[in-house]
mmCIF file of C-alpha atoms and ligand atoms in Angstrom:
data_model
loop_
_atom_site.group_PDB
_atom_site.id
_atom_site.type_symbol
_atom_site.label_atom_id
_atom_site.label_comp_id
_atom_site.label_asym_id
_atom_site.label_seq_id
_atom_site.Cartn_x
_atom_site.Cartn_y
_atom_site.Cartn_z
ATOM 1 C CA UNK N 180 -19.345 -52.136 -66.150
ATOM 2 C CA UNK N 181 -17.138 -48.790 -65.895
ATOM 3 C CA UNK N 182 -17.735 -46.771 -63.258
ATOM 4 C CA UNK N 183 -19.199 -43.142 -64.036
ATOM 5 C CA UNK N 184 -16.286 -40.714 -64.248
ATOM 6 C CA UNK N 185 -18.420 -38.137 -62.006
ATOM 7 C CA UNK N 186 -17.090 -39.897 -58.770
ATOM 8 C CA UNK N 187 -13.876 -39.531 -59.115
ATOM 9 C CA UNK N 188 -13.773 -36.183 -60.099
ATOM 10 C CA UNK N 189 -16.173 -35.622 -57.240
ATOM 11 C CA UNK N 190 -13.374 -37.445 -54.883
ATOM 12 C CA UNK N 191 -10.788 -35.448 -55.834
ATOM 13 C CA UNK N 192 -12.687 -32.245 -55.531
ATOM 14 C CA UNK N 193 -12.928 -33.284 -51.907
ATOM 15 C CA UNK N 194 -9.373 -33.527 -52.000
ATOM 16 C CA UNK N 195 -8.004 -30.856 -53.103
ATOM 17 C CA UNK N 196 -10.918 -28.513 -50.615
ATOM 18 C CA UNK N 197 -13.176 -27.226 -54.138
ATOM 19 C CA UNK N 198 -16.265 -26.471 -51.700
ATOM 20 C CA UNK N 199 -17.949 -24.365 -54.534
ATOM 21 C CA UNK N 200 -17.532 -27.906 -57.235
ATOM 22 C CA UNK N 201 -18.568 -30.171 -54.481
ATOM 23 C CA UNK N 202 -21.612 -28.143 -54.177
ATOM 24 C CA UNK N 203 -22.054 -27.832 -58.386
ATOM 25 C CA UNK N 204 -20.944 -31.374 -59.104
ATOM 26 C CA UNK N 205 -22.872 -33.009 -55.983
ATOM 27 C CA UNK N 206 -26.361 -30.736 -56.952
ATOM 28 C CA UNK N 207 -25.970 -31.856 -60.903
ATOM 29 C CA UNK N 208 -25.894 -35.456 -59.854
ATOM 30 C CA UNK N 209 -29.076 -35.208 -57.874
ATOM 31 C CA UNK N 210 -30.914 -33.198 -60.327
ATOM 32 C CA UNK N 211 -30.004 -35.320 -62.606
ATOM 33 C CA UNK N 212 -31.548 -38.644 -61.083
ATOM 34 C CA UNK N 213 -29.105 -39.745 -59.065
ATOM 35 C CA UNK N 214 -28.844 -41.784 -56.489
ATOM 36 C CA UNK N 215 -27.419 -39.531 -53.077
ATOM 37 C CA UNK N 216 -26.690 -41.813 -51.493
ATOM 38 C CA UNK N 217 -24.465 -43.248 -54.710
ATOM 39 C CA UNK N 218 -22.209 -40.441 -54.880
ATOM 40 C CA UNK N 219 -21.448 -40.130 -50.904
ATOM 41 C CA UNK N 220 -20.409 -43.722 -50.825
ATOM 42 C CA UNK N 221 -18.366 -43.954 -53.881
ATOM 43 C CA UNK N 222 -16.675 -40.056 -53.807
ATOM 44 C CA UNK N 223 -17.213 -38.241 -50.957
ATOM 45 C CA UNK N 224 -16.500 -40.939 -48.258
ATOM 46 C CA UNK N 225 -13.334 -42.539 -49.972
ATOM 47 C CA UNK N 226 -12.414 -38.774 -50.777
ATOM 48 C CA UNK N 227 -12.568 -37.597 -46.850
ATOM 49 C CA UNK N 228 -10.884 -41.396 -45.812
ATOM 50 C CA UNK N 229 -7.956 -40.395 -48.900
ATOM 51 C CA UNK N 230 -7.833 -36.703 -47.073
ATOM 52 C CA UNK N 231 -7.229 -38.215 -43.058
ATOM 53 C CA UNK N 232 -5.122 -40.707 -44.379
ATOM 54 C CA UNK N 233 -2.835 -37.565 -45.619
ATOM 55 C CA UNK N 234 -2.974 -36.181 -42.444
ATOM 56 C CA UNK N 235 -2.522 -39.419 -40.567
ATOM 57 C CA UNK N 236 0.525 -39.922 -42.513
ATOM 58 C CA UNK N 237 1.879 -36.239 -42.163
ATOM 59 C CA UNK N 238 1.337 -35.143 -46.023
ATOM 60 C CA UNK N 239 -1.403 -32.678 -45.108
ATOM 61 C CA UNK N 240 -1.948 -30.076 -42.280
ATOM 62 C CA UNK N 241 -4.756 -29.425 -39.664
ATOM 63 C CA UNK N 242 -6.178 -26.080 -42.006
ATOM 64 C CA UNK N 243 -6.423 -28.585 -45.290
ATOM 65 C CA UNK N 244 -8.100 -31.275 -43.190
ATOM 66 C CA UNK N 245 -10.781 -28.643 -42.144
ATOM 67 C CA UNK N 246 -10.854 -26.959 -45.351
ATOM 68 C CA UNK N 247 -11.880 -30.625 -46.556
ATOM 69 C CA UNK N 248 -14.019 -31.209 -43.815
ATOM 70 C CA UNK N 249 -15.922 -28.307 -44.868
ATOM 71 C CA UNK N 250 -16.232 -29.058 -48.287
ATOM 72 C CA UNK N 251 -17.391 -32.563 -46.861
ATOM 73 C CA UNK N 252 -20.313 -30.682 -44.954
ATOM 74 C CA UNK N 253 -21.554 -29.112 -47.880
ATOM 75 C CA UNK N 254 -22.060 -32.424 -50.214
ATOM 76 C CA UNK N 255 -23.522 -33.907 -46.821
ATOM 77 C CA UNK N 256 -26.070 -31.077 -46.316
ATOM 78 C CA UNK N 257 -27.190 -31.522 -49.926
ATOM 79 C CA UNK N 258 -26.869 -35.406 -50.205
ATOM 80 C CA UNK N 259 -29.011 -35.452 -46.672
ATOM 81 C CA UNK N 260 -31.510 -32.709 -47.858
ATOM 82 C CA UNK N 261 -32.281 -35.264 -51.336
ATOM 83 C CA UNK N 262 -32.817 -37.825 -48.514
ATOM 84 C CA UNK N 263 -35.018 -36.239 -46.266
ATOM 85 C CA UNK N 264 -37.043 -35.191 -49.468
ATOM 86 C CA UNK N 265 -37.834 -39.382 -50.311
ATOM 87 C CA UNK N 266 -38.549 -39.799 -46.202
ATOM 88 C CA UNK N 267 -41.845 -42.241 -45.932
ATOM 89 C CA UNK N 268 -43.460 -40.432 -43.461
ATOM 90 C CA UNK N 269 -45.942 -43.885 -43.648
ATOM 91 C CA UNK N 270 -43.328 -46.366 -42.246
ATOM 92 C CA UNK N 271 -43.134 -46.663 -38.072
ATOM 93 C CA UNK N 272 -39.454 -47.495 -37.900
ATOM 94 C CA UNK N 273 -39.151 -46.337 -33.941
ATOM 95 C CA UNK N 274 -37.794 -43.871 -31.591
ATOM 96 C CA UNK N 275 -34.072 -43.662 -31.936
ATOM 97 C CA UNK N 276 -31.455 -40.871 -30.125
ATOM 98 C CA UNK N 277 -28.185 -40.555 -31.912
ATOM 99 C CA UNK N 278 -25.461 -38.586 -30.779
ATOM 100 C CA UNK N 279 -21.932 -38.012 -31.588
ATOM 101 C CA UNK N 280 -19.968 -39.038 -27.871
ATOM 102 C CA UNK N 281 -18.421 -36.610 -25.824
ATOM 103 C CA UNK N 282 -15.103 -35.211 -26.551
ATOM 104 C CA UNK N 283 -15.468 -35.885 -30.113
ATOM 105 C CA UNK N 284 -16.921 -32.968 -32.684
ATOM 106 C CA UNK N 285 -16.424 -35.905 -35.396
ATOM 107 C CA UNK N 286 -20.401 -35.355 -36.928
ATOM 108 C CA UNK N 287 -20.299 -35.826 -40.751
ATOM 109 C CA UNK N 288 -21.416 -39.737 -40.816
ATOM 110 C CA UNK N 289 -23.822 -39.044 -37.611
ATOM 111 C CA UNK N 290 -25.413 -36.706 -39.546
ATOM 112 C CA UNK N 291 -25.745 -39.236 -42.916
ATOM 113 C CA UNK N 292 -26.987 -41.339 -40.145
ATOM 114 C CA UNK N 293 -29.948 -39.217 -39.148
ATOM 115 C CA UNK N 294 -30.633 -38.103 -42.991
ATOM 116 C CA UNK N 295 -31.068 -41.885 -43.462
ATOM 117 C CA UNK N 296 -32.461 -42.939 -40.586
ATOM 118 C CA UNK N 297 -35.180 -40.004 -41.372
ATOM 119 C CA UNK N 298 -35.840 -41.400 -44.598
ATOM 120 C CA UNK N 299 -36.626 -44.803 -43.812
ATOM 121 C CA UNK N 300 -39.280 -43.652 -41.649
ATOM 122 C CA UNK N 301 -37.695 -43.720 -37.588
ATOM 123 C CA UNK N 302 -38.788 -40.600 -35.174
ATOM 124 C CA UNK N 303 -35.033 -39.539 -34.706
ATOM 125 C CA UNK N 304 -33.729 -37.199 -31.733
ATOM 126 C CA UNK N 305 -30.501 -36.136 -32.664
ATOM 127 C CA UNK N 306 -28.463 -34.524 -30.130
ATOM 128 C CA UNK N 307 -25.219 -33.181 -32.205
ATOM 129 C CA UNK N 308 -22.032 -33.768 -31.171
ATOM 130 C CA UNK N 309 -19.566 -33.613 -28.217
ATOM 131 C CA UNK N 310 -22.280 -35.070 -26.339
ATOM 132 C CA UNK N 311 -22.437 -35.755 -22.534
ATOM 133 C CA UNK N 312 -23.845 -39.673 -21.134
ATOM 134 C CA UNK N 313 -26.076 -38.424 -18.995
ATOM 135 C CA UNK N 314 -27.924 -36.016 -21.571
ATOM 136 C CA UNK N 315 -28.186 -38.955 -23.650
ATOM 137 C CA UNK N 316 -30.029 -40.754 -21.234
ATOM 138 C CA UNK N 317 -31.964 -38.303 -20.101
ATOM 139 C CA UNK N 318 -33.148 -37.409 -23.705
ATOM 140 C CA UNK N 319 -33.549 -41.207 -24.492
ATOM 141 C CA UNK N 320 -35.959 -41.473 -21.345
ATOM 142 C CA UNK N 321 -38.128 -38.421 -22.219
ATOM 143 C CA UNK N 322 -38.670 -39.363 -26.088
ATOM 144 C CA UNK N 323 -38.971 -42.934 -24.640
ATOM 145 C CA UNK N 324 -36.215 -44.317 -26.427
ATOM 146 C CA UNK N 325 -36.131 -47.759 -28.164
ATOM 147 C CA UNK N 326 -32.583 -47.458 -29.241
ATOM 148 C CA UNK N 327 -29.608 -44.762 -28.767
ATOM 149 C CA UNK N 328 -27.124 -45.023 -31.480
ATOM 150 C CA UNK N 329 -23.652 -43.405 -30.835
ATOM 151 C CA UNK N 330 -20.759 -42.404 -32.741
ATOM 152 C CA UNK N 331 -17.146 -41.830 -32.216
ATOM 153 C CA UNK N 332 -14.068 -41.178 -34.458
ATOM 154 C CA UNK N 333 -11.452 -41.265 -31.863
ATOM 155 C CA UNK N 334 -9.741 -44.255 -30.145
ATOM 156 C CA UNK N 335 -9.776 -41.610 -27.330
ATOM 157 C CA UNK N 336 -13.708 -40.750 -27.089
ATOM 158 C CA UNK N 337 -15.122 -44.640 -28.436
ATOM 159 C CA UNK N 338 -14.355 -45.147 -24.776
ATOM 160 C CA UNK N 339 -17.526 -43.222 -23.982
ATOM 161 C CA UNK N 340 -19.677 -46.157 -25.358
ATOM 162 C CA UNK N 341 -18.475 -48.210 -22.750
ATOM 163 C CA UNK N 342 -19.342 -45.463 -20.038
ATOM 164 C CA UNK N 343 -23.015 -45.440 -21.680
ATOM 165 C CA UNK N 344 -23.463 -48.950 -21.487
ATOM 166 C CA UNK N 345 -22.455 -49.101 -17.710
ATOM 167 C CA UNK N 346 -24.483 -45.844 -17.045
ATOM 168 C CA UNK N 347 -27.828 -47.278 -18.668
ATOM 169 C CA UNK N 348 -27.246 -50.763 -16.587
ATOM 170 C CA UNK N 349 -26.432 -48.518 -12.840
ATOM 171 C CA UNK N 350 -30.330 -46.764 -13.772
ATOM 172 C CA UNK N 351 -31.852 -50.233 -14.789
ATOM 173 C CA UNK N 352 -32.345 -49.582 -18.083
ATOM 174 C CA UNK N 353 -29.965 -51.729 -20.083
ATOM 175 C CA UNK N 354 -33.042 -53.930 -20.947
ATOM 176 C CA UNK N 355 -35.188 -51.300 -21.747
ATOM 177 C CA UNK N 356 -33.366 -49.213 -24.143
ATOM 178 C CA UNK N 357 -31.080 -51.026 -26.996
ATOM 179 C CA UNK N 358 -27.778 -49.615 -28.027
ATOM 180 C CA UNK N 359 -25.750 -49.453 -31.443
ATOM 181 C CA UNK N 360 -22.299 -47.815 -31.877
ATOM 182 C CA UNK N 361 -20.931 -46.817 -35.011
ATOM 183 C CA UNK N 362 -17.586 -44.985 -36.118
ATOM 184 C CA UNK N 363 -14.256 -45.093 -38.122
ATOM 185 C CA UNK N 364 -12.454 -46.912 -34.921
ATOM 186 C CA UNK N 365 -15.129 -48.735 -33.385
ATOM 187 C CA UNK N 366 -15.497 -52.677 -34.174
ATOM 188 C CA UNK N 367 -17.956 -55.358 -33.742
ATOM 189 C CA UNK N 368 -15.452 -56.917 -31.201
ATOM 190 C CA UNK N 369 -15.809 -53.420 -29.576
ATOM 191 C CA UNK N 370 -19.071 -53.811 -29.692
ATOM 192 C CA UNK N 371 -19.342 -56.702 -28.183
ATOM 193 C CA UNK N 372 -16.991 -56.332 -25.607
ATOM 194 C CA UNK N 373 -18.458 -53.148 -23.955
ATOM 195 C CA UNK N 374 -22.549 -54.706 -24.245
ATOM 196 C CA UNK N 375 -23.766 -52.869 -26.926
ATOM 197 C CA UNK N 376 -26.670 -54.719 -28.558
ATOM 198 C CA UNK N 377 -25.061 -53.721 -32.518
ATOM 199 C CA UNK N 378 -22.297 -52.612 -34.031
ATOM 200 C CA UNK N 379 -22.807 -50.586 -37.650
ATOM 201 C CA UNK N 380 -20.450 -50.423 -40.475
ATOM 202 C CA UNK N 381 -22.279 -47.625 -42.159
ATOM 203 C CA UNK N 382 -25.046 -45.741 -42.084
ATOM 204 C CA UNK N 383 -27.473 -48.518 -44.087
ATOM 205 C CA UNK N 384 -26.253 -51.166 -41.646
ATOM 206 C CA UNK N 385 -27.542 -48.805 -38.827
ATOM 207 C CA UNK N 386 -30.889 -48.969 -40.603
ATOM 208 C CA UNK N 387 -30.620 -52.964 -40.825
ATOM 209 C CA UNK N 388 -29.330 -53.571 -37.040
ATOM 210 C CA UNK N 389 -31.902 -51.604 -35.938
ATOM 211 C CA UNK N 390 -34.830 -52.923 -37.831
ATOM 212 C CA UNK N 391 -33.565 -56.561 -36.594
ATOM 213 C CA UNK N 392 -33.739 -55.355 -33.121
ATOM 214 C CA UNK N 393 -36.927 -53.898 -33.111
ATOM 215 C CA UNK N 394 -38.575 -56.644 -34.502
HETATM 216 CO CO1 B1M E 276 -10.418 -35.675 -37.389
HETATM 217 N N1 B1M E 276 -9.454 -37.327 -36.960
HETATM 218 N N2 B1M E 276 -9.550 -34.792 -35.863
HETATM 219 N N3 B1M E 276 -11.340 -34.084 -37.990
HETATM 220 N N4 B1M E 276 -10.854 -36.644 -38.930
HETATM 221 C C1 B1M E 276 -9.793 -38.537 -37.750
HETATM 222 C C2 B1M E 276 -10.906 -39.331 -37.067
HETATM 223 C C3 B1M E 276 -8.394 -39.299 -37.786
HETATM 224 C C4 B1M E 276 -8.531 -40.825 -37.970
HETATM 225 C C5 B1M E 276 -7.488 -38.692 -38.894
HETATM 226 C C6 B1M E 276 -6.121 -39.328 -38.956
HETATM 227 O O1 B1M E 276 -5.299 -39.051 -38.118
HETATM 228 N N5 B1M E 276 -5.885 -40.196 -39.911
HETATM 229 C C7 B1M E 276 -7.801 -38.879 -36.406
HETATM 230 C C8 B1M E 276 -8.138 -39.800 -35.232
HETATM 231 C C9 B1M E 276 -6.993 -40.654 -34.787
HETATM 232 C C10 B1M E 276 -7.330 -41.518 -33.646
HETATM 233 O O2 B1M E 276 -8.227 -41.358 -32.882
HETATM 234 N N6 B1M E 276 -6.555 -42.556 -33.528
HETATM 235 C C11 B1M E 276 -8.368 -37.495 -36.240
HETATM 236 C C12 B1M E 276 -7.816 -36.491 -35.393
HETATM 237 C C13 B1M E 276 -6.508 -36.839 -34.730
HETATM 238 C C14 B1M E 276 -8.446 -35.254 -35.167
HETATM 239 C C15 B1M E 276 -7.992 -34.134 -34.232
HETATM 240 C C16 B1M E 276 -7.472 -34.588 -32.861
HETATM 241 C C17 B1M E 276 -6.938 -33.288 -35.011
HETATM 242 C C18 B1M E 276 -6.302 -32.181 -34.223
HETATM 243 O O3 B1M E 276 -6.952 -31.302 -33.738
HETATM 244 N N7 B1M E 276 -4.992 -32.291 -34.117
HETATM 245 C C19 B1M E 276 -9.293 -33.283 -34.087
HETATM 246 C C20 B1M E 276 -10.178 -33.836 -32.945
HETATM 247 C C21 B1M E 276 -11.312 -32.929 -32.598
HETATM 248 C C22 B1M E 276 -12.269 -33.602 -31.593
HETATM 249 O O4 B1M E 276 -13.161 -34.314 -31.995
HETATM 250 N N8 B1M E 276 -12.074 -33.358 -30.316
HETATM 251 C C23 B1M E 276 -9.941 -33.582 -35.405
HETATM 252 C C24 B1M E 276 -10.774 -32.667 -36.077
HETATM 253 C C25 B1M E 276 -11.363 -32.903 -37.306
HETATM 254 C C26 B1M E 276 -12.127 -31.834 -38.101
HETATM 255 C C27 B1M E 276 -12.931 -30.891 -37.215
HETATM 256 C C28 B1M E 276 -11.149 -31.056 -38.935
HETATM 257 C C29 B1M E 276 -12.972 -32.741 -39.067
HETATM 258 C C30 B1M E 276 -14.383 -33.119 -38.530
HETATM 259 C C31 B1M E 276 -15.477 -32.175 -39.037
HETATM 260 C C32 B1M E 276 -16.849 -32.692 -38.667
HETATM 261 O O5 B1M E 276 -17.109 -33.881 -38.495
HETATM 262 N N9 B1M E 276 -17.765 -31.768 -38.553
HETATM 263 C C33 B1M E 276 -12.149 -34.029 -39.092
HETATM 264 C C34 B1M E 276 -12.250 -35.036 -40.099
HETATM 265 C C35 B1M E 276 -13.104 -34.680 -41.300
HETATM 266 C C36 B1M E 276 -11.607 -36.307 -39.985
HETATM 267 C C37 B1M E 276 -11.543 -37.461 -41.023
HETATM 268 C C38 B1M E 276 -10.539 -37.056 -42.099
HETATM 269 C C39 B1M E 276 -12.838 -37.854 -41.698
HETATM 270 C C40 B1M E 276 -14.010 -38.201 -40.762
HETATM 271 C C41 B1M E 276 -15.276 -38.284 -41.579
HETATM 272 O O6 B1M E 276 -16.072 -37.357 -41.611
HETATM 273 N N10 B1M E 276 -15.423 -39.391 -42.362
HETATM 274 C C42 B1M E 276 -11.031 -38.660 -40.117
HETATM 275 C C43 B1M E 276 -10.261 -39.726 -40.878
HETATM 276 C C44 B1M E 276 -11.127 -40.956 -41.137
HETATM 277 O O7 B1M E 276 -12.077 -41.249 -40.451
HETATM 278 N N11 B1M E 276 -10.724 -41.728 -42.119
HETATM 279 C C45 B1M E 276 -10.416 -37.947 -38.979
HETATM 280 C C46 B1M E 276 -16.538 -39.564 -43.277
HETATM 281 C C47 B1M E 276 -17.756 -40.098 -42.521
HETATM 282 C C48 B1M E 276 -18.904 -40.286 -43.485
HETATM 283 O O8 B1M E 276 -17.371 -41.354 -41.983
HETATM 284 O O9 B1M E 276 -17.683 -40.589 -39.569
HETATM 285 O O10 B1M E 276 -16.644 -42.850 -40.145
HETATM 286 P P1 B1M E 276 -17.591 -41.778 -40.473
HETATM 287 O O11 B1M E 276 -19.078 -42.375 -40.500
HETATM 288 C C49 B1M E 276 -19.428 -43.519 -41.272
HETATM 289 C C50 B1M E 276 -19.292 -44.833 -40.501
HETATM 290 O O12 B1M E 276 -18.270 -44.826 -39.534
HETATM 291 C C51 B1M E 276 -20.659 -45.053 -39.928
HETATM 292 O O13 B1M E 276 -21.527 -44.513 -40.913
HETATM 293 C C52 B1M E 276 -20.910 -43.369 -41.540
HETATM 294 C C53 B1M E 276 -21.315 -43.363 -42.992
HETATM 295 O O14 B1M E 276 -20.799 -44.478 -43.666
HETATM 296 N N12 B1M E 276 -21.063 -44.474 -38.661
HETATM 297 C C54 B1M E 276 -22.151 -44.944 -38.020
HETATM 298 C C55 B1M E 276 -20.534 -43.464 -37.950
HETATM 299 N N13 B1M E 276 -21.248 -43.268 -36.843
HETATM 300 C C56 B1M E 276 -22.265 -44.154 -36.869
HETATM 301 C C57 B1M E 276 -23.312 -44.391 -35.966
HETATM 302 C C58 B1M E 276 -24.222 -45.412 -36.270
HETATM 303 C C59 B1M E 276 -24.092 -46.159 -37.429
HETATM 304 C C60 B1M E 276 -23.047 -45.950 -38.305
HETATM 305 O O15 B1M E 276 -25.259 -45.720 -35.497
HETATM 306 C C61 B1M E 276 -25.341 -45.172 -34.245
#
């Protein structure tokens, strides 16, 4: 089957930093029955990963990446407002706090994250970005926590998982409260290698990890 033309225009709007057609092209495809999630994972997402590969390579500048980056936070708000809007308010799914790490004001999949995590039905406590350990913690033991999901997009910050796992074993709470990491550099050998109890690819493998931990 050939895929619907609409994602690749909407790619290359995210491309080329059209905030006003991301907003018109990423609205029509909702209104029009689409699926939200559909068009993040098959225009925006390669369309932002196309955009930091630019930079990564030296072919775009700092003020196109965040010109992008903005234009990625608008079909984000509106693909996370659709989801939020199908949220089954019946389904327990648990308490989860999410933050992006410290030193890292990477949020765009954190925040598909919590949109999704919403919508399948978990209380979620998100704390933003740039996020200190120990106001994780904290937060995770006043909501009563049964998982904290982090994220980090820099080789530099993932090494803040690793501080969180070691901080929630020194207060005695590594058996209490389960942990899954998620980001563009982080690994399941990462994963794995610092404690964490999952790793997630993507924001629907959050959803799954966590659902197999919790039951
Ligand atoms: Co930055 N940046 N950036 N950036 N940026 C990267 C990460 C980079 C790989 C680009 C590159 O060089 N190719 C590079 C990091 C290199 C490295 O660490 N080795 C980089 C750099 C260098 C920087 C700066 C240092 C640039 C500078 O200032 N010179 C700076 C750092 C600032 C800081 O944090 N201290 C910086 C700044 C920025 C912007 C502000 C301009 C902007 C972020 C805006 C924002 O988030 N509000 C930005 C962007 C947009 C990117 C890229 C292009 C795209 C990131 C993104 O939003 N992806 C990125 C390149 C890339 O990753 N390919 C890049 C889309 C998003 C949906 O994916 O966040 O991976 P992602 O989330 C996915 C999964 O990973 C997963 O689910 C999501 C949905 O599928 N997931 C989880 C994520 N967290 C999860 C948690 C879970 C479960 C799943 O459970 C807990």
């Amino acid at each position: 089957m050939t895929e619907n033309p609409i994602f690749q225009e909407a790619k290359n709007f995210i491309i080329l930093q059209e905030k006003e057609k991301v907003a018109e092209i990423t609205k029509k495809f909702i209104e029009d029955g689409g699926d939200p999630m559909e068009i993040m994972n098959k225009a925006f997402i390669p369309g932002i990963n196309e955009v930091g590969d630019l930079f990564g390579r030296g072919q775009l500048f700092l003020p196109e990446l965040m010109l992008s980056a903005d234009a990625m936070l608008i079909a984000t708000d509106l693909v996370n407002g659709a989801l939020e809007g199908t949220a089954n308010a019946q389904k327990k799914g648990g308490i989860v706090v999410l933050a992006t790490v410290k030193g890292d004001v990477h949020d765009i999949g954190k925040c598909i994250v919590v949109s999704l995590m919403k919508a399948n039905g978990f209380e979620v406590h998100d704390l933003g970005r740039d996020v200190d350990v120990d106001r994780i913690i904290e937060e995770a033991v006043k909501v009563k926590a049964d998982v904290i999901g982090t994220s980090a997009l820099l080789t530099t910050t993932m090494k803040q998982q690793k501080v969180l796992e070691e901080a929630l074993k020194t207060a005695g709470l590594k058996d209490k409260i389960k942990t899954v990491v998620g980001g563009a550099p982080v690994t399941p050998r990462w994963a794995a290698r610092i404690g964490a109890d999952g790793y997630a690819e993507d924001a629907q493998d959050g959803i799954v990890k966590i659902k197999e931990m919790l039951n």
